[in-house]
Tab-separated table of C-alpha atoms in Angstrom:
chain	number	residue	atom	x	y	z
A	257	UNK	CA	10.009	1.128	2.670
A	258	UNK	CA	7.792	-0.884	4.820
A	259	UNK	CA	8.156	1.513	7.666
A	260	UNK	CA	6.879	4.387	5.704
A	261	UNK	CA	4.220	1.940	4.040
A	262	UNK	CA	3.003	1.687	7.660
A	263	UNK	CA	3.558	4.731	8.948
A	264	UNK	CA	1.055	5.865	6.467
A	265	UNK	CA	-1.000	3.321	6.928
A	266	UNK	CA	-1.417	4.103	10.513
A	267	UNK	CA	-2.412	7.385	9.641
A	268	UNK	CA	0.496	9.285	11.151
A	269	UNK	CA	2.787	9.849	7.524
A	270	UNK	CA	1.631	13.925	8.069
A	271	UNK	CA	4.060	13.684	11.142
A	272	UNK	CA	6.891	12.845	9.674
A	273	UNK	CA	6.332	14.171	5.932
A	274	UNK	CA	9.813	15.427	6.044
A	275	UNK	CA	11.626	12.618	7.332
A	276	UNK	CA	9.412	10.745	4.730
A	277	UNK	CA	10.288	12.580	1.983
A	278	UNK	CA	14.350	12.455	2.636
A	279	UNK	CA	13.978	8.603	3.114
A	280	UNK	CA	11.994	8.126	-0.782
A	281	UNK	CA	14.761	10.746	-2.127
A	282	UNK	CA	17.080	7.854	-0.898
A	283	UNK	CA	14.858	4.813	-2.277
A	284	UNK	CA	14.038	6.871	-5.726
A	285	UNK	CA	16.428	5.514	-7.869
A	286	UNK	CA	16.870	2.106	-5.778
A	287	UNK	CA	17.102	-1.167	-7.930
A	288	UNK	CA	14.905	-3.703	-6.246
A	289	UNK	CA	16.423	-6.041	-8.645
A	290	UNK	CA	14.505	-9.452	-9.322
A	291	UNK	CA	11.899	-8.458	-6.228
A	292	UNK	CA	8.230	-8.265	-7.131
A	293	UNK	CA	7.254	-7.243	-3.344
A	294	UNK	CA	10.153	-4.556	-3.053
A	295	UNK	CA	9.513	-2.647	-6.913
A	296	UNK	CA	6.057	-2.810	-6.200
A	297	UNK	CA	5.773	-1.292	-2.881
A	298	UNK	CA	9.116	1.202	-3.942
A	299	UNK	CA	6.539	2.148	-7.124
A	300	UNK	CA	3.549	3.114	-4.928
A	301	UNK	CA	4.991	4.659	-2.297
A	302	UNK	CA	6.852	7.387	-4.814
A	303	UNK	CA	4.018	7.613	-6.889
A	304	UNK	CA	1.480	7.935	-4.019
A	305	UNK	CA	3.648	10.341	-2.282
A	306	UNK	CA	4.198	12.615	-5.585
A	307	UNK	CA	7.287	11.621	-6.560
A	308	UNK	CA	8.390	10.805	-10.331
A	309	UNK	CA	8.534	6.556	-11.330
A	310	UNK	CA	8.963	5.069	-14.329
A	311	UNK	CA	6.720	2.116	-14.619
A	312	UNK	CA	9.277	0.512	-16.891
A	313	UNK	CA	10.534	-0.832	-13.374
A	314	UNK	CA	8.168	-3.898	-14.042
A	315	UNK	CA	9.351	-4.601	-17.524
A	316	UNK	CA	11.674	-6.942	-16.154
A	317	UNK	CA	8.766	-9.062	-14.781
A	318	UNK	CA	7.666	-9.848	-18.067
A	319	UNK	CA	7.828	-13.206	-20.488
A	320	UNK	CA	9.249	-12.723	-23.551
A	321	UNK	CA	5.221	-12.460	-25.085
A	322	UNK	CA	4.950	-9.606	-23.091
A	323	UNK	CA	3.120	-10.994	-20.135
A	324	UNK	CA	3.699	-11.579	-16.748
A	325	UNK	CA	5.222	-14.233	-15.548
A	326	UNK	CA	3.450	-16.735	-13.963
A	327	UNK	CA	5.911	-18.381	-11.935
A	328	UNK	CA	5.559	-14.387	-10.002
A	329	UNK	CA	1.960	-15.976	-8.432
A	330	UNK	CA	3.873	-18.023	-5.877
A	331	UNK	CA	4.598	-14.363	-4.355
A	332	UNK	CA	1.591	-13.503	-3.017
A	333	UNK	CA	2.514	-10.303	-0.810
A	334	UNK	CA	4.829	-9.250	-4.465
A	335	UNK	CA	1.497	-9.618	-6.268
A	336	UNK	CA	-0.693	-8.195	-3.620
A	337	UNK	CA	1.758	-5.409	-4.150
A	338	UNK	CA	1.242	-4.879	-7.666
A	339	UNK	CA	-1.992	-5.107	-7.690
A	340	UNK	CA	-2.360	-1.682	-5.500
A	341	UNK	CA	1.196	-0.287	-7.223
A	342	UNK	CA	-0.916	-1.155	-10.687
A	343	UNK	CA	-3.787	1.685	-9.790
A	344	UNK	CA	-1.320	4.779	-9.190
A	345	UNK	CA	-0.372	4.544	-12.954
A	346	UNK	CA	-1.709	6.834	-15.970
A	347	UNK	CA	-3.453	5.647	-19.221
A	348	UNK	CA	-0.954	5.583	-21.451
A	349	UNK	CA	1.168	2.885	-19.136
A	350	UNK	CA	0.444	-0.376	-20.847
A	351	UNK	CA	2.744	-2.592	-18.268
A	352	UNK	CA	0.457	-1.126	-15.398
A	353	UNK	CA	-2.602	-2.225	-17.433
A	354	UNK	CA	-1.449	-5.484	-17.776
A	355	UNK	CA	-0.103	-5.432	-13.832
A	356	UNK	CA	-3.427	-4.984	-12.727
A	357	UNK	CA	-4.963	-7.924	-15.292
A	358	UNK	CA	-3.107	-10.644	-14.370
A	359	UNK	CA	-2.780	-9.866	-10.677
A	360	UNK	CA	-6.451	-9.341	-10.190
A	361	UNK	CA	-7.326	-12.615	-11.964
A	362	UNK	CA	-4.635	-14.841	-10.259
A	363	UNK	CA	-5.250	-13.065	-6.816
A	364	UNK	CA	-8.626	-13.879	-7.378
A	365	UNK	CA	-7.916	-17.762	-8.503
A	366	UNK	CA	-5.650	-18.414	-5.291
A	367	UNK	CA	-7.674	-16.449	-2.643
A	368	UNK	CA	-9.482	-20.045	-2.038
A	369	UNK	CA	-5.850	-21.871	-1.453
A	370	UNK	CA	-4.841	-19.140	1.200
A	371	UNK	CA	-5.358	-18.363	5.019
A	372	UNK	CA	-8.966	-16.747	5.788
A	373	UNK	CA	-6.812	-13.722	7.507
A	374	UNK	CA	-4.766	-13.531	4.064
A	375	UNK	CA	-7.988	-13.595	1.713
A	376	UNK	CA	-9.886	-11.470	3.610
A	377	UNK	CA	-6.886	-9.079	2.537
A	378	UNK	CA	-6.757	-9.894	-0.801
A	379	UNK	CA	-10.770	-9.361	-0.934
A	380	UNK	CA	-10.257	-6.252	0.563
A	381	UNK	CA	-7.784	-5.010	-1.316
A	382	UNK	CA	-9.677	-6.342	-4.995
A	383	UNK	CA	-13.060	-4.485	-3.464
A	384	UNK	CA	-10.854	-1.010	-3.084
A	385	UNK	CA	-7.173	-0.434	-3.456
A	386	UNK	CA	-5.570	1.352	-0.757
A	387	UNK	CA	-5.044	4.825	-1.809
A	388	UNK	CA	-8.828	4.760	-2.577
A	389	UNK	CA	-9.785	4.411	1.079
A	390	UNK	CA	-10.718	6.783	3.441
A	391	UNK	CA	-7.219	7.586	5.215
A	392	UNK	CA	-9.040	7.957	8.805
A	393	UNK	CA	-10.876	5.046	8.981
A	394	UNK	CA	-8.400	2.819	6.700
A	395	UNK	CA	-5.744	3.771	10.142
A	396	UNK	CA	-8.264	2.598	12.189
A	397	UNK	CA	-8.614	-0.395	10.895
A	398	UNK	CA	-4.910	-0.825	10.054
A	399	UNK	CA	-4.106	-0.030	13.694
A	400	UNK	CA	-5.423	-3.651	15.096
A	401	UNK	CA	-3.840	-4.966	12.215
A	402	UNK	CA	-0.404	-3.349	12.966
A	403	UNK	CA	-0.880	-4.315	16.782
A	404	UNK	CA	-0.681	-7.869	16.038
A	405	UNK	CA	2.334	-7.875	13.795
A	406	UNK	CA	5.752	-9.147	14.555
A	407	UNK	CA	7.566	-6.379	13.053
A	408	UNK	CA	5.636	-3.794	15.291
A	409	UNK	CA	7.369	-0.215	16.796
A	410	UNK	CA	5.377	0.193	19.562
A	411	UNK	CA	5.925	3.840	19.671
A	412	UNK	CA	4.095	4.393	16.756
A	413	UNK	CA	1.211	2.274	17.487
A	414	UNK	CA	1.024	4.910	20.644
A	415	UNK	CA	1.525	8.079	18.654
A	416	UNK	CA	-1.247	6.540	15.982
A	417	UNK	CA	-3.463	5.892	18.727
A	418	UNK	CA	-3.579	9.398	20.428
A	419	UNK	CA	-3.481	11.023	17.026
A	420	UNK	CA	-6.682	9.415	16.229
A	421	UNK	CA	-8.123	10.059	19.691
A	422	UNK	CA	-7.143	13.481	18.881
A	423	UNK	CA	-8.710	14.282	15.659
A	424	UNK	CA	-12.232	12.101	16.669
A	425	UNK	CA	-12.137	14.476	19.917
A	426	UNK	CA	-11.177	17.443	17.563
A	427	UNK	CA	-14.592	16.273	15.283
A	428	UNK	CA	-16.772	16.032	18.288
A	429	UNK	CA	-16.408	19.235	19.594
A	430	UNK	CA	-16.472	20.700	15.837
A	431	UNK	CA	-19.828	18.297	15.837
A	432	UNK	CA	-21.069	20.027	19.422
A	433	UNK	CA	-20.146	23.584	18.268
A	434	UNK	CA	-22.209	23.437	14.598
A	435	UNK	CA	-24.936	22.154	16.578
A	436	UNK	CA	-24.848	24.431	18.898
């Protein structure tokens, strides 16, 4: 899941929307079990990418009220997570409602207790939720981000990279011809 999360984040998912797709057929009916991080990012990346989700899937995160639990706050990449998984649902899905509550105010109460690279995120994030942003531009900027990660695949960094190059040479021209 976190390879396709950044495989469209890098801007390159229209590549490999096949292999995508066969890989989220696999995940679709996946049990992330007890892991805020995993049903979050499993939620968005069906829902974002068409695919049917119950939201239900974050029932299991609740108290007994009916609330989230707060002892989930001590995951901040889980509630980072469903914070953008809470904007992909419909009206009528209370739990996502809720989702989105309590991980915008508790995002917002830690963001002074965290790294400046891991606010700035956060802030980010809170300002616009992913699937909001402009696709090009959100690769570009995703694309240093993804360069200084651990968990990098170089290739795709590479493929991202001339892809972009691609497209902004494939606008200039466009730009020079309409001109013209």
């Amino acid at each position: 899941m976190k390879m396709i999360d950044s495989i469209q984040g890098l801007g390159i998912g229209h590549h490999l929307k096949d292999e995508i797709n066969v890989q989220l057929g696999r995940i679709c009916d996946w049990d992330a079990s007890k892991d805020l991080f995993a049903t979050s990012l499993q939620f968005r990346l069906l829902r974002h990418n068409g695919w049917s989700t119950c939201s239900d899937v974050f029932r299991k995160f609740l108290d007994k009220s009916g609330n989230f639990k707060e002892s989930l706050t001590k995951d901040i990449k889980g509630m980072l997570s469903l914070y953008e998984a809470s904007y992909l649902g419909t009206e009528d899905e209370e739990v996502l409602k809720k989702a989105m509550e309590f991980s915008k105010a508790r995002l917002n109460d830690l963001r002074p207790y965290l790294s400046p690279e891991v606010s700035r995120n956060i802030g980010k994030a809170l300002t616009l939720p992913k699937h909001l942003r402009m696709v090009r531009l959100e690769a570009r900027n995703y694309m240093e981000e993804y360069s200084k990660s651990s968990y990098q695949i170089p290739a795709l960094l590479e493929l991202a990279k001339l892809d972009s190059d691609m497209i902004q040479s494939l606008h200039q021209r466009e730009l020079a011809e309409i001109c013209r």
